[in-house]
Amino acid sequence: MDDLRVLGVICILGITCYAMRAGGYVLAASMRDDGIAARFLRLAPGNLFIAFIVGGCLSGGLAGLVGTMVALVTMAITAREWAALGAGFGAALAASAIGL
Amino acid sequence: MTAAGFRRGLVAALPFLLSNGAAGLVMGLTYKGLGLGAEHAILFSLLVYSATAQAITLSMWAHPLPVVAMVVACIATNSRYLLMGAHLRQLFGGLAPRKMLPTLFLLADASWLMTNSDADRNGPDAGYLLGSSIPMAIGWVGGTALAYAAPLAANEPLRLAAALLPTMFIATLLPSQWKNVRSLWPWLTSAVAALLVARFVDPSWSMLIGGGCGTLVSMMERSDG
């Protein structure tokens, strides 16, 4: 395939992705602080956290679910991210090794 | 945008050197298998910098390249960034665009989620967003480059690290988002909606639609507390 054509497509896709990243920030300049949209945005983060985790657990299968739960519980007990990630990843590896 | 916030974000996001590195490596190995040159693969990961957009455009790779379909796929899979960007305006609206707009080049799901969690604890700081974005970008682009530089093949621990570490990391931030018992119904709604969308529509829409449904339930409360 022509190198220049591939390069052109990569640049177009790169510009598209940046437009999505910056677009919301730029468009939100015209939004009222006390409007419904602003309240929606204030309340959105926690709910997006949950949806992100559910999506990740699904793509990771049962081993992913086990690892995420172990990470969450370890974090709640130790309050140390490194410990939570280590325990979660170890649990996911073990679950995967036994065929979950 | 403070140096302290930048350092805090940079250190907090160091685990992403590993997870994004593994994911970038898997992506790089796939590009390599497709016959894409190292320069193009690295540029792809640097400019597009989106696992979902890269995976979906990769699945559409053909001769000739379906550019319009690829652009539409990028818009669809990355539409959640519109919501994230609009939310960042609420946090950092007072900051000069010349500082924020370049930072947004590196915006990722995880850096946005981490920035929100940090804003709840320490107040809004765009330095945190930039600092947390850097290890993620280095991991992703570096992993893609490593696929070409080293004689590696994708294996199970690598795939697991790439797929699971971001989810686990965000799960460790979850307690910071819990407000009170009223968080329960919106969170359950988000989880169920995300599950249904991922199962019956498309996994790339699960975060946006699931989170959106949960937020609508949150809005039924009289106050935001």
Tab-separated table of C-alpha atoms in Angstrom:
chain	number	residue	atom	x	y	z
A	1	MET	CA	0.000	0.000	0.000
A	2	ASP	CA	1.186	3.532	-0.836
A	3	ASP	CA	3.077	4.910	2.203
A	4	LEU	CA	1.808	8.439	1.642
A	5	ARG	CA	-1.806	7.272	1.504
A	6	VAL	CA	-1.381	5.382	4.788
A	7	LEU	CA	0.265	8.436	6.335
A	8	GLY	CA	-2.623	10.623	5.139
A	9	VAL	CA	-5.208	8.263	6.655
A	10	ILE	CA	-3.335	8.161	9.978
A	11	CYS	CA	-3.286	11.989	10.059
A	12	ILE	CA	-7.008	12.230	9.240
A	13	LEU	CA	-7.860	9.736	11.989
A	14	GLY	CA	-5.550	11.571	14.403
A	15	ILE	CA	-7.264	14.902	13.686
A	16	THR	CA	-10.690	13.266	14.112
A	17	CYS	CA	-9.744	11.830	17.498
A	18	TYR	CA	-8.288	15.142	18.701
A	19	ALA	CA	-11.443	16.948	17.542
A	20	MET	CA	-13.478	14.614	19.759
A	21	ARG	CA	-11.146	15.223	22.723
A	22	ALA	CA	-11.113	19.015	22.401
A	23	GLY	CA	-14.647	19.413	20.977
A	24	GLY	CA	-16.527	18.928	24.222
A	25	TYR	CA	-14.255	21.372	26.045
A	26	VAL	CA	-14.675	24.039	23.367
A	27	LEU	CA	-18.441	23.586	22.945
A	28	ALA	CA	-19.044	23.651	26.715
A	29	ALA	CA	-17.886	27.300	26.795
A	30	SER	CA	-21.370	28.310	25.709
A	31	MET	CA	-23.083	26.255	28.424
A	32	ARG	CA	-24.857	27.874	31.410
A	33	ASP	CA	-23.399	26.867	34.792
A	34	ASP	CA	-26.861	26.407	36.359
A	35	GLY	CA	-28.461	24.560	33.435
A	36	ILE	CA	-29.534	20.930	33.126
A	37	ALA	CA	-26.509	20.032	30.992
A	38	ALA	CA	-24.122	21.444	33.612
A	39	ARG	CA	-25.854	19.447	36.377
A	40	PHE	CA	-25.680	16.305	34.228
A	41	LEU	CA	-21.928	16.800	33.820
A	42	ARG	CA	-21.437	17.365	37.562
A	43	LEU	CA	-23.193	14.096	38.369
A	44	ALA	CA	-21.687	12.023	35.549
A	45	PRO	CA	-18.217	10.951	36.835
A	46	GLY	CA	-19.157	8.303	39.445
A	47	ASN	CA	-21.641	6.725	37.068
A	48	LEU	CA	-19.083	6.646	34.256
A	49	PHE	CA	-16.601	5.006	36.664
A	50	ILE	CA	-19.072	2.162	37.231
A	51	ALA	CA	-19.893	1.767	33.534
A	52	PHE	CA	-16.158	1.736	32.691
A	53	ILE	CA	-15.477	-0.978	35.282
A	54	VAL	CA	-18.419	-3.119	34.135
A	55	GLY	CA	-17.244	-2.874	30.505
A	56	GLY	CA	-13.690	-3.799	31.530
A	57	CYS	CA	-14.856	-6.753	33.635
A	58	LEU	CA	-16.936	-8.048	30.736
A	59	SER	CA	-14.058	-7.901	28.272
A	60	GLY	CA	-11.763	-9.577	30.811
A	61	GLY	CA	-14.150	-12.483	31.452
A	62	LEU	CA	-14.447	-14.230	34.809
A	63	ALA	CA	-10.725	-13.789	35.493
A	64	GLY	CA	-11.204	-10.046	35.002
A	65	LEU	CA	-14.122	-9.958	37.401
A	66	VAL	CA	-12.163	-11.902	40.056
A	67	GLY	CA	-9.130	-9.617	39.642
A	68	THR	CA	-11.200	-6.433	39.831
A	69	MET	CA	-13.074	-7.578	42.947
A	70	VAL	CA	-9.819	-8.567	44.670
A	71	ALA	CA	-8.291	-5.175	43.735
A	72	LEU	CA	-11.335	-3.341	45.099
A	73	VAL	CA	-11.363	-5.276	48.393
A	74	THR	CA	-7.573	-4.929	48.834
A	75	MET	CA	-7.862	-1.183	48.222
A	76	ALA	CA	-10.650	-0.898	50.783
A	77	ILE	CA	-8.499	-2.723	53.370
A	78	THR	CA	-5.020	-1.328	52.657
A	79	ALA	CA	-5.738	2.003	50.893
A	80	ARG	CA	-2.611	1.302	48.784
A	81	GLU	CA	-3.035	1.256	45.020
A	82	TRP	CA	0.112	-0.786	44.338
A	83	ALA	CA	-1.003	-3.504	46.762
A	84	ALA	CA	-4.490	-3.526	45.260
A	85	LEU	CA	-3.170	-3.762	41.695
A	86	GLY	CA	-0.660	-6.498	42.582
A	87	ALA	CA	-3.238	-8.577	44.427
A	88	GLY	CA	-5.846	-8.039	41.700
A	89	PHE	CA	-3.514	-8.945	38.867
A	90	GLY	CA	-2.204	-11.979	40.749
A	91	ALA	CA	-5.766	-13.151	41.372
A	92	ALA	CA	-6.688	-12.631	37.700
A	93	LEU	CA	-3.612	-14.595	36.569
A	94	ALA	CA	-4.435	-17.421	38.983
A	95	ALA	CA	-8.075	-17.451	37.876
A	96	SER	CA	-6.990	-17.542	34.248
A	97	ALA	CA	-4.509	-20.359	34.946
A	98	ILE	CA	-7.225	-22.570	36.452
A	99	GLY	CA	-9.406	-21.956	33.424
A	100	LEU	CA	-11.903	-19.353	34.694
B	1	MET	CA	-2.271	24.095	36.699
B	2	THR	CA	0.380	23.479	39.396
B	3	ALA	CA	3.703	21.627	39.458
B	4	ALA	CA	2.550	19.791	42.598
B	5	GLY	CA	-0.555	18.572	40.775
B	6	PHE	CA	1.580	17.518	37.813
B	7	ARG	CA	3.893	15.478	40.070
B	8	ARG	CA	0.953	13.949	41.923
B	9	GLY	CA	-0.650	12.844	38.640
B	10	LEU	CA	2.624	11.573	37.193
B	11	VAL	CA	3.361	9.368	40.209
B	12	ALA	CA	-0.217	8.138	40.547
B	13	ALA	CA	-0.331	7.050	36.900
B	14	LEU	CA	2.987	5.143	36.899
B	15	PRO	CA	1.201	1.728	36.913
B	16	PHE	CA	-0.100	2.675	33.474
B	17	LEU	CA	3.429	2.436	32.098
B	18	LEU	CA	2.944	-1.303	32.574
B	19	SER	CA	-0.685	-1.722	31.534
B	20	ASN	CA	-0.590	0.695	28.585
B	21	GLY	CA	2.847	-0.673	27.690
B	22	ALA	CA	1.407	-4.182	27.497
B	23	ALA	CA	-1.647	-2.983	25.556
B	24	GLY	CA	0.532	-0.918	23.194
B	25	LEU	CA	2.768	-3.931	22.688
B	26	VAL	CA	-0.201	-6.111	21.729
B	27	MET	CA	-1.411	-3.367	19.363
B	28	GLY	CA	2.092	-3.032	17.878
B	29	LEU	CA	2.348	-6.785	17.333
B	30	THR	CA	-0.993	-6.684	15.523
B	31	TYR	CA	0.184	-3.805	13.302
B	32	LYS	CA	3.370	-5.733	12.629
B	33	GLY	CA	1.356	-8.780	11.599
B	34	LEU	CA	-0.628	-6.560	9.241
B	35	GLY	CA	2.565	-5.469	7.520
B	36	LEU	CA	2.476	-1.858	8.705
B	37	GLY	CA	5.940	-0.275	9.043
B	38	ALA	CA	7.312	0.735	12.451
B	39	GLU	CA	7.121	4.483	11.673
B	40	HIS	CA	3.457	4.250	10.655
B	41	ALA	CA	2.528	2.075	13.636
B	42	ILE	CA	4.199	4.442	16.116
B	43	LEU	CA	2.615	7.466	14.450
B	44	PHE	CA	-0.767	5.721	14.602
B	45	SER	CA	-0.451	5.164	18.350
B	46	LEU	CA	0.857	8.699	18.890
B	47	LEU	CA	-1.692	10.636	16.825
B	48	VAL	CA	-4.834	8.537	17.248
B	49	TYR	CA	-3.880	7.442	20.791
B	50	SER	CA	-7.071	5.500	21.403
B	51	ALA	CA	-7.196	1.747	21.911
B	52	THR	CA	-10.817	1.492	20.811
B	53	ALA	CA	-10.405	3.700	17.724
B	54	GLN	CA	-7.193	1.910	16.747
B	55	ALA	CA	-8.685	-1.543	17.245
B	56	ILE	CA	-11.779	-0.723	15.229
B	57	THR	CA	-9.900	0.926	12.354
B	58	LEU	CA	-7.519	-2.015	12.367
B	59	SER	CA	-10.452	-4.358	11.865
B	60	MET	CA	-11.476	-2.250	8.834
B	61	TRP	CA	-8.024	-2.321	7.222
B	62	ALA	CA	-8.465	-3.101	3.501
B	63	HIS	CA	-7.279	-2.132	0.027
B	64	PRO	CA	-8.214	0.616	-0.669
B	65	LEU	CA	-8.543	2.064	2.844
B	66	PRO	CA	-12.188	2.935	3.686
B	67	VAL	CA	-11.345	6.411	5.012
B	68	VAL	CA	-14.881	7.744	5.516
B	69	ALA	CA	-16.017	4.604	7.337
B	70	MET	CA	-12.903	4.763	9.517
B	71	VAL	CA	-13.571	8.418	10.417
B	72	VAL	CA	-17.201	7.629	11.287
B	73	ALA	CA	-16.017	4.694	13.437
B	74	CYS	CA	-13.542	6.984	15.249
B	75	ILE	CA	-16.286	9.538	15.936
B	76	ALA	CA	-18.663	6.854	17.200
B	77	THR	CA	-16.165	5.112	19.462
B	78	ASN	CA	-14.713	8.353	20.836
B	79	SER	CA	-17.948	10.289	21.352
B	80	ARG	CA	-17.514	9.817	25.109
B	81	TYR	CA	-14.638	12.300	24.909
B	82	LEU	CA	-17.166	15.046	24.088
B	83	LEU	CA	-18.787	14.457	27.477
B	84	MET	CA	-15.425	14.237	29.255
B	85	GLY	CA	-14.185	17.435	27.587
B	86	ALA	CA	-17.365	19.298	28.516
B	87	HIS	CA	-16.954	18.134	32.105
B	88	LEU	CA	-13.321	19.289	32.151
B	89	ARG	CA	-14.554	22.743	31.131
B	90	GLN	CA	-16.505	22.828	34.390
B	91	LEU	CA	-13.341	21.984	36.327
B	92	PHE	CA	-10.811	24.064	34.389
B	93	GLY	CA	-12.932	26.691	32.604
B	94	GLY	CA	-10.811	29.509	34.035
B	95	LEU	CA	-7.625	28.188	32.466
B	96	ALA	CA	-6.270	29.687	29.221
B	97	PRO	CA	-7.167	27.564	26.146
B	98	ARG	CA	-3.486	27.608	25.101
B	99	LYS	CA	-2.773	25.490	28.201
B	100	MET	CA	-5.809	23.212	28.109
B	101	LEU	CA	-6.102	22.442	24.398
B	102	PRO	CA	-2.627	20.838	24.068
B	103	THR	CA	-3.240	18.866	27.281
B	104	LEU	CA	-6.444	17.455	25.784
B	105	PHE	CA	-4.363	15.801	23.056
B	106	LEU	CA	-3.431	13.185	25.677
B	107	LEU	CA	-6.876	12.859	27.252
B	108	ALA	CA	-7.725	9.217	27.994
B	109	ASP	CA	-10.511	7.490	29.894
B	110	ALA	CA	-8.249	6.680	32.815
B	111	SER	CA	-6.634	10.136	33.085
B	112	TRP	CA	-10.085	11.759	33.061
B	113	LEU	CA	-11.388	9.382	35.733
B	114	MET	CA	-8.273	9.914	37.866
B	115	THR	CA	-8.474	13.695	37.474
B	116	ASN	CA	-12.068	13.673	38.697
B	117	SER	CA	-11.155	11.571	41.682
B	118	ASP	CA	-8.226	13.873	42.504
B	119	ALA	CA	-10.407	16.990	42.075
B	120	ASP	CA	-12.767	15.607	44.740
B	121	ARG	CA	-9.849	15.143	47.152
B	122	ASN	CA	-7.528	18.080	46.383
B	123	GLY	CA	-9.519	20.499	44.228
B	124	PRO	CA	-9.361	20.882	40.423
B	125	ASP	CA	-5.813	20.958	39.025
B	126	ALA	CA	-5.128	20.628	35.295
B	127	GLY	CA	-1.517	19.807	36.170
B	128	TYR	CA	-2.804	16.502	37.523
B	129	LEU	CA	-4.513	15.752	34.192
B	130	LEU	CA	-1.291	16.439	32.277
B	131	GLY	CA	0.903	14.549	34.756
B	132	SER	CA	-1.330	11.462	34.789
B	133	SER	CA	-1.594	11.493	30.984
B	134	ILE	CA	2.142	11.272	30.389
B	135	PRO	CA	2.901	7.732	31.724
B	136	MET	CA	-0.168	6.485	29.866
B	137	ALA	CA	1.010	7.980	26.564
B	138	ILE	CA	4.605	6.819	27.058
B	139	GLY	CA	3.385	3.307	27.865
B	140	TRP	CA	1.064	3.156	24.852
B	141	VAL	CA	3.459	4.573	22.246
B	142	GLY	CA	6.507	2.902	23.828
B	143	GLY	CA	4.732	-0.470	23.844
B	144	THR	CA	3.895	-0.099	20.150
B	145	ALA	CA	7.547	0.720	19.381
B	146	LEU	CA	8.758	-2.203	21.502
B	147	ALA	CA	6.732	-4.605	19.363
B	148	TYR	CA	8.997	-3.710	16.447
B	149	ALA	CA	12.243	-3.426	18.404
B	150	ALA	CA	12.104	-6.726	20.305
B	151	PRO	CA	11.445	-10.286	19.127
B	152	LEU	CA	8.245	-10.701	21.132
B	153	ALA	CA	4.965	-12.524	20.715
B	154	ALA	CA	1.681	-11.830	22.478
B	155	ASN	CA	1.138	-14.216	25.429
B	156	GLU	CA	-1.550	-14.687	28.080
B	157	PRO	CA	-0.038	-12.634	30.956
B	158	LEU	CA	0.601	-9.771	28.513
B	159	ARG	CA	-2.972	-9.855	27.203
B	160	LEU	CA	-4.334	-10.033	30.749
B	161	ALA	CA	-2.212	-7.084	31.895
B	162	ALA	CA	-3.343	-5.024	28.913
B	163	ALA	CA	-6.999	-5.886	29.362
B	164	LEU	CA	-7.351	-5.811	33.130
B	165	LEU	CA	-4.956	-3.346	34.762
B	166	PRO	CA	-6.806	-0.183	33.622
B	167	THR	CA	-10.102	-1.584	34.934
B	168	MET	CA	-8.485	-2.604	38.229
B	169	PHE	CA	-6.855	0.778	38.618
B	170	ILE	CA	-10.139	2.614	38.112
B	171	ALA	CA	-11.794	0.176	40.540
B	172	THR	CA	-9.305	1.292	43.222
B	173	LEU	CA	-10.567	4.876	42.721
B	174	LEU	CA	-14.207	3.890	43.118
B	175	PRO	CA	-14.453	4.492	46.897
B	176	SER	CA	-13.598	8.179	46.314
B	177	GLN	CA	-16.708	8.547	44.162
B	178	TRP	CA	-19.139	7.121	46.731
B	179	LYS	CA	-21.151	10.035	48.173
B	180	ASN	CA	-23.815	8.317	50.290
B	181	VAL	CA	-26.475	5.624	50.042
B	182	ARG	CA	-28.157	7.661	47.299
B	183	SER	CA	-25.287	6.693	44.987
B	184	LEU	CA	-26.601	3.121	45.030
B	185	TRP	CA	-29.481	3.372	42.512
B	186	PRO	CA	-27.606	5.441	39.921
B	187	TRP	CA	-24.617	3.076	40.178
B	188	LEU	CA	-26.816	-0.006	39.807
B	189	THR	CA	-28.497	1.604	36.808
B	190	SER	CA	-25.096	2.419	35.268
B	191	ALA	CA	-23.892	-1.145	35.806
B	192	VAL	CA	-26.986	-2.808	34.368
B	193	ALA	CA	-27.187	-0.442	31.397
B	194	ALA	CA	-23.464	-0.858	30.644
B	195	LEU	CA	-23.874	-4.630	30.862
B	196	LEU	CA	-26.819	-4.632	28.461
B	197	VAL	CA	-25.160	-2.265	25.979
B	198	ALA	CA	-21.920	-4.251	25.992
B	199	ARG	CA	-23.825	-7.497	25.527
B	200	PHE	CA	-26.430	-6.456	22.950
B	201	VAL	CA	-25.166	-3.267	21.242
B	202	ASP	CA	-21.423	-2.643	21.248
B	203	PRO	CA	-18.877	-2.699	24.113
B	204	SER	CA	-17.401	0.636	23.000
B	205	TRP	CA	-20.726	2.355	23.834
B	206	SER	CA	-21.159	0.788	27.272
B	207	MET	CA	-19.304	3.496	29.218
B	208	LEU	CA	-21.134	6.415	27.597
B	209	ILE	CA	-24.653	4.949	27.585
B	210	GLY	CA	-24.317	3.122	30.921
B	211	GLY	CA	-22.886	6.182	32.650
B	212	GLY	CA	-25.483	8.401	30.976
B	213	CYS	CA	-28.406	6.263	32.207
B	214	GLY	CA	-27.018	6.267	35.752
B	215	THR	CA	-26.554	10.041	35.632
B	216	LEU	CA	-30.174	10.508	34.578
B	217	VAL	CA	-31.210	8.562	37.702
B	218	SER	CA	-28.852	10.791	39.779
B	219	MET	CA	-30.605	13.850	38.355
B	220	MET	CA	-33.947	12.694	39.763
B	221	GLU	CA	-32.601	13.465	43.244
B	222	ARG	CA	-33.499	16.922	44.576
B	223	SER	CA	-29.919	17.796	45.474
B	224	ASP	CA	-26.479	16.768	44.162
B	225	GLY	CA	-24.940	16.041	47.587
